[in-house]
XYZ file of C-alpha atoms in Angstrom:
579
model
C 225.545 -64.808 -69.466
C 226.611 -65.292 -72.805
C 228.288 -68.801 -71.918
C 225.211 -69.788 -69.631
C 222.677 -69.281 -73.083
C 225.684 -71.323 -75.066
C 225.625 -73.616 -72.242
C 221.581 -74.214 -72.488
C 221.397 -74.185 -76.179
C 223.480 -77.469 -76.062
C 221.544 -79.361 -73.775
C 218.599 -78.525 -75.395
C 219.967 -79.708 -78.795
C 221.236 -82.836 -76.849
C 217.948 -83.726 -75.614
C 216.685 -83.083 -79.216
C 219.291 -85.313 -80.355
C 218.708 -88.200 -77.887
C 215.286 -88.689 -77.710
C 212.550 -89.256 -80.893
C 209.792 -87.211 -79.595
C 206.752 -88.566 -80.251
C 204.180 -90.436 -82.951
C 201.469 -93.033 -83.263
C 200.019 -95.128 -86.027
C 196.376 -96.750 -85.529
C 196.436 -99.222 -88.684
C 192.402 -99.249 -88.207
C 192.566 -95.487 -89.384
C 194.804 -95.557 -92.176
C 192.301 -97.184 -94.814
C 193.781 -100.149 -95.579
C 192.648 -103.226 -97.674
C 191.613 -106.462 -96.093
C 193.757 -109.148 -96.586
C 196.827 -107.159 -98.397
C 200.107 -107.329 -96.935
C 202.230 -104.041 -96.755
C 205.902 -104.371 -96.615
C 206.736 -100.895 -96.677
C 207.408 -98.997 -93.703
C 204.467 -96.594 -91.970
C 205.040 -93.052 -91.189
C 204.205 -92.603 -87.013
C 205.521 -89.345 -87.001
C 208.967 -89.337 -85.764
C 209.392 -93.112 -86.270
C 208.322 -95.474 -88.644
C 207.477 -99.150 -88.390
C 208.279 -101.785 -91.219
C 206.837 -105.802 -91.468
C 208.801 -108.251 -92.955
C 209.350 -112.476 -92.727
C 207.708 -112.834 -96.055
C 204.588 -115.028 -95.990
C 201.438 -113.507 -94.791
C 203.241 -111.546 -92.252
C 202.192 -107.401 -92.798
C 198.934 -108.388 -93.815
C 196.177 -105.999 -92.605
C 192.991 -107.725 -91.806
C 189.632 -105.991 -90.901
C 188.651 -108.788 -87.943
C 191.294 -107.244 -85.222
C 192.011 -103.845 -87.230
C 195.280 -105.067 -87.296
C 198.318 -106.168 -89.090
C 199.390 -109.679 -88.434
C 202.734 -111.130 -87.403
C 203.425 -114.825 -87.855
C 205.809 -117.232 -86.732
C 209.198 -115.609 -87.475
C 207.600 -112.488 -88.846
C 209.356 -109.317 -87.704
C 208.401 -106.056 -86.651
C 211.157 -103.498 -86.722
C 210.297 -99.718 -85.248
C 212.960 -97.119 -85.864
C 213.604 -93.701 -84.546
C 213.552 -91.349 -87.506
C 216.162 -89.304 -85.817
C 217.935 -89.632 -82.285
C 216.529 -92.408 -80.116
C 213.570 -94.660 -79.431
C 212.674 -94.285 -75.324
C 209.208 -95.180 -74.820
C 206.776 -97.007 -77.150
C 203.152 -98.416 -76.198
C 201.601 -100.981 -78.285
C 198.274 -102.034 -78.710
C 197.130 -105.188 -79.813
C 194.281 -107.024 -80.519
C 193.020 -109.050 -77.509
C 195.117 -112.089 -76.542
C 197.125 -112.122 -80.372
C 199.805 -110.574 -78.903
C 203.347 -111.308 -77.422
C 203.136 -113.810 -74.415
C 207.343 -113.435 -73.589
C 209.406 -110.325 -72.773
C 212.288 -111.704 -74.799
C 210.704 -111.218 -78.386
C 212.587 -108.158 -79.179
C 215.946 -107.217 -79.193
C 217.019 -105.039 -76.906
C 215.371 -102.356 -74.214
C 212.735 -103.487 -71.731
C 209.331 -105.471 -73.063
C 206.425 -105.576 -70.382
C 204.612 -108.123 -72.374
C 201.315 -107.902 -69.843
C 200.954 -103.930 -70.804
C 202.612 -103.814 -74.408
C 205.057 -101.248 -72.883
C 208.339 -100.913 -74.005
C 211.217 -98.307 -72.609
C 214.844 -97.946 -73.464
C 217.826 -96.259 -75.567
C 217.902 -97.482 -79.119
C 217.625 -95.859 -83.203
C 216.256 -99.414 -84.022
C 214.410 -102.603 -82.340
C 213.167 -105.922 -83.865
C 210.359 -107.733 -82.103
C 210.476 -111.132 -83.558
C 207.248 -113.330 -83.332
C 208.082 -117.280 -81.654
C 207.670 -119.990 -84.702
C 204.588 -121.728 -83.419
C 200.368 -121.164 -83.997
C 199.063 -118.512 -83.588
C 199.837 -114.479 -84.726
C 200.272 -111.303 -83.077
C 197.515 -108.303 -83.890
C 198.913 -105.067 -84.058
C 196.054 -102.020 -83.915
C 198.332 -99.245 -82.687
C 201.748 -98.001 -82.201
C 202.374 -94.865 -80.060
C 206.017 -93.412 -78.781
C 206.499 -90.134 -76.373
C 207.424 -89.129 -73.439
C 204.185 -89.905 -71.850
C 202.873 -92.966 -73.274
C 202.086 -95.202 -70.758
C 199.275 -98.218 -70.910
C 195.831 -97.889 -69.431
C 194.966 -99.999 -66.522
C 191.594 -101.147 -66.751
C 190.291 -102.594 -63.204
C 186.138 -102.768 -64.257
C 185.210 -106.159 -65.364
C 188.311 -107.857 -64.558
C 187.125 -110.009 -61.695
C 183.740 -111.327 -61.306
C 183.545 -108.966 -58.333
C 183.741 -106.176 -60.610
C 181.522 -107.800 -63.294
C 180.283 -105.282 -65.242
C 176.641 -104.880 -66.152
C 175.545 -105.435 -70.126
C 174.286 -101.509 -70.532
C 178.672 -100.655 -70.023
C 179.489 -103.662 -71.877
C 177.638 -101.630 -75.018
C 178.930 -98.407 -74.110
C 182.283 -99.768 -74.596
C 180.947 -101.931 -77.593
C 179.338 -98.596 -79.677
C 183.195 -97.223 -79.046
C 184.442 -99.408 -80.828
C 184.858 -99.712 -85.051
C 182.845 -102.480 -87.114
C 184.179 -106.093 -86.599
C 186.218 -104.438 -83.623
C 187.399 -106.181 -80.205
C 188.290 -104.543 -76.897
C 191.980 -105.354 -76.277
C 190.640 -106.747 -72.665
C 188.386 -109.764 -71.577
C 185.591 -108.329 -69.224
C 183.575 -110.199 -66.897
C 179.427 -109.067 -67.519
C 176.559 -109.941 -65.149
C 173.091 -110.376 -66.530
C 170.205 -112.171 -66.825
C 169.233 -114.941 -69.662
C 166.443 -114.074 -72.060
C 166.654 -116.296 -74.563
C 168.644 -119.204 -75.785
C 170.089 -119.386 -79.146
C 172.011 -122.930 -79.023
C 173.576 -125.454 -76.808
C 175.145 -127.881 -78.323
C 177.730 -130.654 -76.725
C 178.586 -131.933 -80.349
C 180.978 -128.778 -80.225
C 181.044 -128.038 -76.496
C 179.982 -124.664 -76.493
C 176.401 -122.428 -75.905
C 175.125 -118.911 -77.505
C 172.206 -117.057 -75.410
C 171.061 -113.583 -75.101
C 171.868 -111.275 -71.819
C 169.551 -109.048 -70.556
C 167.840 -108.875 -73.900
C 170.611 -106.463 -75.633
C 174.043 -108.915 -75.761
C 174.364 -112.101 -77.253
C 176.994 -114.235 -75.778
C 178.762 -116.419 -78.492
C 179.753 -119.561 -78.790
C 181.021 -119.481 -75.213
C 182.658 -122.376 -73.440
C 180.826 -123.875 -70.234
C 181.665 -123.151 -66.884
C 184.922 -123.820 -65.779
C 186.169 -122.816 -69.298
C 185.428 -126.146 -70.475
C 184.019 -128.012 -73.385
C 179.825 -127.983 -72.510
C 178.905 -131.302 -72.139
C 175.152 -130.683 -69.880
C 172.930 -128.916 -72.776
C 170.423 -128.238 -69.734
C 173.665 -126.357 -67.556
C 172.113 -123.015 -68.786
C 168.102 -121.713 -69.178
C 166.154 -118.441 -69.792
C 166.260 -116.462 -66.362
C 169.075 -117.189 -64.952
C 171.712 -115.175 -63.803
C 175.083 -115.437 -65.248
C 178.462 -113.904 -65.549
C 180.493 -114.364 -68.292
C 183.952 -113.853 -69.559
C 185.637 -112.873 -72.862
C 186.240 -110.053 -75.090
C 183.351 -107.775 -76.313
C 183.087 -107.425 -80.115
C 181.092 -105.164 -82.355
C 179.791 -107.519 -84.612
C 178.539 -106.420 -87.901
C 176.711 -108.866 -90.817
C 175.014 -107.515 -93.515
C 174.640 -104.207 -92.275
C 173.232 -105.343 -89.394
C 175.146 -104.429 -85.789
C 175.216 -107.598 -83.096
C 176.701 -106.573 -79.876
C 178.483 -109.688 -78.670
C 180.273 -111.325 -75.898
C 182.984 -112.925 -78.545
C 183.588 -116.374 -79.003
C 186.290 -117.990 -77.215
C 184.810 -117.008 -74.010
C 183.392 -118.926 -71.679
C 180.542 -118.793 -68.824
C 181.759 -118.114 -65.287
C 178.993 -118.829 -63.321
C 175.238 -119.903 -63.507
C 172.784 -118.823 -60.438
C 176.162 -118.246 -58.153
C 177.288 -121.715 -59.208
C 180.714 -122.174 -60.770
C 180.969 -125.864 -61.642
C 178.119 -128.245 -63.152
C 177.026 -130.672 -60.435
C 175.205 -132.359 -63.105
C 178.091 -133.696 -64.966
C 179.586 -137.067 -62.745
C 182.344 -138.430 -62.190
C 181.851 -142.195 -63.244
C 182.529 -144.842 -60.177
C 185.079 -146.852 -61.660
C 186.222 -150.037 -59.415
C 189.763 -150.396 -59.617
C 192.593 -148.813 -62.036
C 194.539 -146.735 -59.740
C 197.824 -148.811 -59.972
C 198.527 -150.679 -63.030
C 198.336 -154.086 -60.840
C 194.484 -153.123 -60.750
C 194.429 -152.190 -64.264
C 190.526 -152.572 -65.609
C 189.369 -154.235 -68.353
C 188.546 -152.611 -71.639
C 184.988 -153.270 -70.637
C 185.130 -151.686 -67.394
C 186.106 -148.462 -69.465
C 183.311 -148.555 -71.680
C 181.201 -149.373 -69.651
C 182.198 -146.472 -67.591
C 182.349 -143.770 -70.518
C 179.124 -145.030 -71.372
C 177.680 -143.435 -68.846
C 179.430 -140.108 -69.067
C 177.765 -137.100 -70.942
C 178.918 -136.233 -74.325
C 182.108 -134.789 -74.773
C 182.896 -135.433 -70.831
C 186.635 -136.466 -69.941
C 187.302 -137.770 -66.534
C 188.675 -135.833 -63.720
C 190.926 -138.893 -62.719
C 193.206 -141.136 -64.788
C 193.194 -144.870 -65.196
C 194.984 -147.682 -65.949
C 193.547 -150.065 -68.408
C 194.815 -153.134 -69.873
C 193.939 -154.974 -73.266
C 195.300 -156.217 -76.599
C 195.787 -154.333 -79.237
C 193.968 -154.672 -82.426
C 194.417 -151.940 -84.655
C 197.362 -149.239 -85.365
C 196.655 -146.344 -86.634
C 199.553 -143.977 -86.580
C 202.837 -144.347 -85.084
C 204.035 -140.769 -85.223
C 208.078 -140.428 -83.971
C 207.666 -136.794 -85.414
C 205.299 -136.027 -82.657
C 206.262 -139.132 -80.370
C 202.760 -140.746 -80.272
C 200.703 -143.153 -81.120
C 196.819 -143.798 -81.910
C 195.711 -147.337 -82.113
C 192.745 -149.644 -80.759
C 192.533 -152.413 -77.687
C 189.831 -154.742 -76.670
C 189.964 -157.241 -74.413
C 190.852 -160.293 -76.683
C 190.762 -159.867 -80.731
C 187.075 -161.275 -80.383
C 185.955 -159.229 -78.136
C 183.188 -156.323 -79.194
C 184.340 -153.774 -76.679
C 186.938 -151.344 -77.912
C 188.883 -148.418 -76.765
C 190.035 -145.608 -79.247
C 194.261 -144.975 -77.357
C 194.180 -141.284 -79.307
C 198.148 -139.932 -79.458
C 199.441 -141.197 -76.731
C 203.207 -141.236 -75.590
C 205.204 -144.252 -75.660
C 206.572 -145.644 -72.489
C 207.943 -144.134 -69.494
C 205.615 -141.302 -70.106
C 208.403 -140.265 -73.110
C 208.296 -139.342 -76.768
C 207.545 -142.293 -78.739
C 211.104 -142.574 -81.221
C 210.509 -146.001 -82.715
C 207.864 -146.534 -85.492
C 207.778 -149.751 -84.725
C 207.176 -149.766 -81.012
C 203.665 -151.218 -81.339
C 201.973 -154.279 -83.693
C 198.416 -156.446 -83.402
C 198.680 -158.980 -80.763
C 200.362 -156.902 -78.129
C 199.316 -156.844 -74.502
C 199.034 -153.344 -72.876
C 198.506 -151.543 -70.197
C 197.839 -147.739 -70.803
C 197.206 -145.015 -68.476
C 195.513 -141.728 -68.776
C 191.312 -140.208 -68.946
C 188.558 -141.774 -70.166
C 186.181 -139.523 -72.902
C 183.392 -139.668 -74.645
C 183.790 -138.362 -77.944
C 181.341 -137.519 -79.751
C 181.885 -135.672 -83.412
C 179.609 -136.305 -86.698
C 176.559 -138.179 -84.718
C 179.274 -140.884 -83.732
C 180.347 -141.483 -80.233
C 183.721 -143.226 -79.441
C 184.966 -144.253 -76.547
C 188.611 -142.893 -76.033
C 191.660 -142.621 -73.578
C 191.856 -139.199 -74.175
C 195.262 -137.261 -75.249
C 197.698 -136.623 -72.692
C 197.867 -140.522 -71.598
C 200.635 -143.292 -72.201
C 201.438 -146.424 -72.835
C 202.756 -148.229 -69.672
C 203.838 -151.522 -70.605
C 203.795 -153.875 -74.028
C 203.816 -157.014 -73.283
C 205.057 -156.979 -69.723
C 208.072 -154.382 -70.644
C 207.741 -151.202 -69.124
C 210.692 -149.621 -70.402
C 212.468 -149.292 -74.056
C 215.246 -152.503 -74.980
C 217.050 -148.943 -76.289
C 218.215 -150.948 -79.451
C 221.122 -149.219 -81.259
C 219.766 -146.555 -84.020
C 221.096 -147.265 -87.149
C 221.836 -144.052 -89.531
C 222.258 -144.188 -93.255
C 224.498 -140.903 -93.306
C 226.693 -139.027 -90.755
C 225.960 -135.310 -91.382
C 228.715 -134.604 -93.859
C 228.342 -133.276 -97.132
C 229.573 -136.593 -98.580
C 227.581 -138.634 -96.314
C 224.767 -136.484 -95.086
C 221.613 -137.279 -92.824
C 218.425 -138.306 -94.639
C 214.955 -137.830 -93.487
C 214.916 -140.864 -92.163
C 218.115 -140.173 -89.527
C 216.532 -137.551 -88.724
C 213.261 -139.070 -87.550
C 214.993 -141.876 -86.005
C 216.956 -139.460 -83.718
C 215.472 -138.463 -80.648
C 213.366 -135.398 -80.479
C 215.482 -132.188 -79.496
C 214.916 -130.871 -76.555
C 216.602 -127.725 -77.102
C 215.060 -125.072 -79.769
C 218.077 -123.248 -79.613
C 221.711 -123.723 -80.936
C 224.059 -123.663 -77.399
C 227.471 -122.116 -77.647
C 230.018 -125.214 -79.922
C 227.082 -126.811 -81.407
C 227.588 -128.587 -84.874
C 225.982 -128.242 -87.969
C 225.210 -131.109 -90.506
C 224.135 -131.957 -93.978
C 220.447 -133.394 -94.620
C 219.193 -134.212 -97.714
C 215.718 -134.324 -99.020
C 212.953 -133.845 -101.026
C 211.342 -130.291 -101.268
C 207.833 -130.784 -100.473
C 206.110 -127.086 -99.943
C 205.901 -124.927 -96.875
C 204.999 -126.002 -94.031
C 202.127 -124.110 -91.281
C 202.930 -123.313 -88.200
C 202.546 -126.860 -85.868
C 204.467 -128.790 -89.383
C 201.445 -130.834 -89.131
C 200.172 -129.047 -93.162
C 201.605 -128.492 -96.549
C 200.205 -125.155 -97.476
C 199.109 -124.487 -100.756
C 198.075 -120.962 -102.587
C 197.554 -118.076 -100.772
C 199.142 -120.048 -97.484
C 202.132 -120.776 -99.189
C 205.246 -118.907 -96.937
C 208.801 -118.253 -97.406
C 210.184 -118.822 -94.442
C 210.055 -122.429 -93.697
C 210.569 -125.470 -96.472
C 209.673 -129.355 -95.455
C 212.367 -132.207 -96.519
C 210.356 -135.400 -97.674
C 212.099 -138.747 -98.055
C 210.218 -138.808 -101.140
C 209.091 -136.494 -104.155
C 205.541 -137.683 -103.642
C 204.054 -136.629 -99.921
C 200.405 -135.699 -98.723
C 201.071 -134.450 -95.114
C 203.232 -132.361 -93.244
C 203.372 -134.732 -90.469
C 206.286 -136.827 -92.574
C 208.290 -133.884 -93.389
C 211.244 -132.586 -91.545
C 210.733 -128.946 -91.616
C 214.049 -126.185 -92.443
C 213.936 -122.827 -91.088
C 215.040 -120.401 -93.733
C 216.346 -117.287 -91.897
C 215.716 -114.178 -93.242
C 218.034 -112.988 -96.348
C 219.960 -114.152 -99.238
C 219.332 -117.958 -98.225
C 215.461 -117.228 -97.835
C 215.499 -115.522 -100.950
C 216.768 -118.475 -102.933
C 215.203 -121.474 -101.423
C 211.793 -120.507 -100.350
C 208.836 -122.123 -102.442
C 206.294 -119.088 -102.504
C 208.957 -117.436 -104.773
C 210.283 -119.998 -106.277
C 206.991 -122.822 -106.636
C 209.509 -125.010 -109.142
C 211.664 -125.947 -106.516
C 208.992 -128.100 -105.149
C 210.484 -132.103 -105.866
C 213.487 -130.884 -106.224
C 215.933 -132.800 -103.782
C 217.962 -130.405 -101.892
C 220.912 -130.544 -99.322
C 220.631 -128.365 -96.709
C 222.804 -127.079 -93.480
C 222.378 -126.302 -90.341
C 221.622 -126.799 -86.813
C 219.556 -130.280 -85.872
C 216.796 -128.710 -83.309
C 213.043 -129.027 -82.162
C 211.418 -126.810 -84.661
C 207.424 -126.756 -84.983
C 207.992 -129.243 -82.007
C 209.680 -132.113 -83.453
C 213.153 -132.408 -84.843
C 214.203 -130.233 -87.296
C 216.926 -128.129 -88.859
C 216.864 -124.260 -87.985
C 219.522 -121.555 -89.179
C 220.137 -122.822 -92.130
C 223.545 -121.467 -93.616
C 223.706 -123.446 -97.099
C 222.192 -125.588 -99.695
C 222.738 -127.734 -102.546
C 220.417 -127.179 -105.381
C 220.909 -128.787 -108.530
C 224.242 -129.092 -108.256
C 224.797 -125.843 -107.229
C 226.045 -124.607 -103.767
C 224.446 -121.823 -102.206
C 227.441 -120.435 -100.933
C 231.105 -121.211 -100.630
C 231.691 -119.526 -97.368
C 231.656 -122.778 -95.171
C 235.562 -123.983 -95.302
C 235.194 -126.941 -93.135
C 232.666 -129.349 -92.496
C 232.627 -131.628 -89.514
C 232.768 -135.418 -90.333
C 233.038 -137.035 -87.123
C 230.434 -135.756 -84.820
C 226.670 -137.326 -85.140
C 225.130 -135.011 -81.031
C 226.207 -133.133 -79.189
C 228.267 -134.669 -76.416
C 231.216 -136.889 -76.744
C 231.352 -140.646 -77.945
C 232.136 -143.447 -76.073
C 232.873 -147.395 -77.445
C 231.354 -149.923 -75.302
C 234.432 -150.008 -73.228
C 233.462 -147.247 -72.003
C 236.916 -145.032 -73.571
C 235.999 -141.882 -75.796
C 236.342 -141.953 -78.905
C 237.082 -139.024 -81.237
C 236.290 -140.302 -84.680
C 234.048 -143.697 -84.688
C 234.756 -145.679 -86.904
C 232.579 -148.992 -88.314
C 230.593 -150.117 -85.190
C 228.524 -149.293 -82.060
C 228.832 -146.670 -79.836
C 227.048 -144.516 -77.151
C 226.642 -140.809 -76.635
C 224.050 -138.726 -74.133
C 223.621 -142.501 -72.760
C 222.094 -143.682 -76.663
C 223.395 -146.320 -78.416
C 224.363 -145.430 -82.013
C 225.657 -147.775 -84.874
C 227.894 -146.981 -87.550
C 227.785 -148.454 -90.710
């Protein structure tokens, strides 16, 4: 008997050992400030959970009752003693992971928030990108599991505006549900329509205002008569308690969008123009012919089709190889009063535009993509709308893929400038693959950059863990910076601007791995830097000096060659010159 008790006594202090028992931290009950960040780790019993990533990652903000996690912002959770098995978290709405692969190890069920496993420790790590994750509550136990919510999640199962408020009055101030609902009601009164911003606020049933909401079909409103007092609509989005000045507004919360009007799910009221023509780029219309036809589109409207057009172009705006398109203007002839706004579109071959000098007044086109009517600040333009490309330029339908010519060659003697780096072809990877190279680029320090690279961020904004290289000390806009991941540590701690704002002009020499980062090229896991003279660290023994991709070099002849010397070569079927 005595060796049966001995016997149970260990497996219950094996169990004990194995398995953290249980805990949970709601962040919208802990009394925290609006807007500060917190950095030190919460108490959820027998865990705890720490924010880190510097920047405005473990802020806590009121709207969400959350703490916020930003592009490579981390959020570690850690068993207090024995092991983490089963952890539910709750999040605010759509803010939350979208990929099962942001933490570390275990199983992530990004759809329910549920994670199981065997670990002390595990990292989620938020995706660079726009955007943040809301964190309201952390729970871990035995019996945690996610609630499945089936009411309101179809428009079968619409539910009626007196249960949208009963789950509205659960809620705190400013609060969200975690779930978009479908609600039926009637119209009572209409607050706004407006197709200057595409959207439409109403009342429901005389007790819910529905926000801001997107037309039907979850797109832009361009019909301000699509929606009228009495009829009968169901709409979709998250429910928010809403609270102004003391006073409480039950809302369907913006960034919905109507699902149906009187049992109708599309506008018949909004046209399709009858455009002759423009199917094949032989039939190409005139610049005219799309006017003419956008003209007689409703505000805001795109077209359901795409079309070729053909002109000449007259104006060039931007020529961006960061984000491989272009924006310019064609007409007809250079007299002609007609004109067509080509917003970012790609370059030929439906590809990433990579030279800045692809286009110039004078050349013929033919581009391909919607039509739109854009209307913003009382001003309509007539526009092929993002997404389209330019077919041909003066007859040429593909690239003359002239030879790229590089200043440096990614060496520490020799390295890359911001200009090499532009010139190169857009990554497609985001990762380093196993025997990729790292090189030297040099630069100017221009700030942080946000989360799309398109924004220097200034005050407040300011992060640490991204810098943008400049080819010169005096820039205005993200969009001609080459932005640096700083990875989280030593490196971070030394180079990043929001600790160190002097370092700003400062040209810099930095290492690491040539990638798409914030969607164009960039340099991510940056190992060293050259400040002032000064290396960051002395641990790299050997530098490459005779590798510019990845992939091996080839002269002309077609032989590989191991270390180019003065002349032109190809590699991943790009012609490169070598000075």
């Amino acid at each position: 008997m005595i060796k049966n008790l001995r016997f149970f006594v260990l497996s219950i202090c094996a169990l004990l050992a194995g398995t953290a028992m249980a805990g949970s931290i709601t962040f919208g009950e802990l009394g925290l400030e609006n807007t500060v960040q917190y950095t030190d780790p919460f108490d959820g019993g027998d865990f705890t959970v720490t924010f880190g990533g510097g920047g405005n990652n473990g802020k806590y903000y009121t709207t969400g009752e959350g703490i916020r996690v930003y592009g490579g912002g981390t959020m570690t959770i850690a068993a207090k003693e024995g092991k983490l098995k089963n952890i539910l978290i709750t999040y605010d709405g759509s803010n939350k992971p979208t990929e099962a692969t942001v933490v570390d190890g275990g199983t992530y069920d990004p759809a329910t928030g549920l994670w199981t496993g065997d670990a002390s420790q595990i990292v989620f790590t938020r995706p660079s990108g726009s955007g943040h994750w809301r964190v309201k509550k952390i729970e871990m136990g035995d019996n945690v599991a996610p609630v499945v919510v089936t009411e309101g999640q179809t428009p079968e199962t619409a539910i009626t505006v007196d249960r949208a408020l009963e789950l509205i009055n659960a809620l705190n101030d400013g609060g969200k549900t975690s779930e978009n609902y479908y609600v039926k009601g009637t119209v009572t009164a209409v607050t706004e329509v407006s197709s200057k911003y595409g959207n439409a606020s109403f009342v429901i049933d005389g007790k819910l205002t529905a926000y801001r909401l997107k037309g039907l079909e979850n797109k832009k409103v361009t019909n301000e008569d699509f929606i009228d007092v009495d009829d009968e609509v169901v709409v979709y989005g998250q429910l928010q308690k809403y609270v102004k000045d003391n006073v409480t507004t039950p809302q369907v919360a913006q960034d919905g969008y109507v699902y149906s009007v009187n049992g109708k799910t599309k506008d018949e009221s909004v046209v399709e123009p009858t455009i002759e023509g423009g199917t094949t780029p032989e039939t190409a219309i005139t610049v005219e012919a799309a006017v003419a036809a956008i003209n007689s589109m409703m505000n805001n409207q795109t077209t359901t089709n795409s079309y070729y057009i053909k002109g000449v172009v007259t104006a060039v705006a931007t020529i961006d190889t960061s984000y491989g398109n272009a924006t310019f203007t064609i007409r007809s002839s250079a007299e002609a009063q007609d004109s067509l706004l080509v917003y970012r579109a790609l370059g030929l071959e439906n590809k990433s535009i990579t030279d800045s000098e692809l286009l110039e007044d004078g050349d013929e086109v033919v581009v391909y993509g919607k039509l739109q009517k854009y209307l913003k600040d009382e001003k309509i333009t007539p526009e092929l709308a993002q997404g389209g490309y330019i077919y041909s330029i003066n007859g040429k339908t593909k690239g003359d893929d002239k030879p790229i010519v590089l200043e440096g060659d990614g060496t520490i003697e020799s390295p890359y400038t911001i200009a090499d780096l532009k010139a190169m072809p857009v990554p497609t990877e985001s990762s380093a693959v196993e025997g990729q190279e790292m090189f030297w680029v040099k630069g100017f320090i221009a700030g942080s950059l946000n989360s799309s690279g398109s924004e220097i961020l200034e005050g407040e904004k300011i992060v640490a863990s991204n810098i943008g290289l400049a080819s010169t000390q005096e820039v205005a806009s993200g969009t001609e910076c080459i932005p640096v991941q700083l990875p989280t540590g030593n490196l971070r701690a030394a180079l990043n601007v929001l600790d160190n704002p002097t370092y700003v002009g400062k040209e810099v020499l930095v290492y690491g791995y040539i990638l798409k980062y914030m969607g164009k090229t960039g340099i991510k896991n940056t190992a060293d830097f050259i400040l002032d003279g000064e290396q960051f660290s002395a641990g790299i023994s050997e530098t490459k000096t005779d590798n510019r991709f990845q992939g091996a070099i080839y002269n002309l002849r077609g032989q590989r060659v191991m270390t180019p010397a003065k002349g032109l070569y190809i590699m991943n079927g790009k012609k490169f010159f070598v000075k």
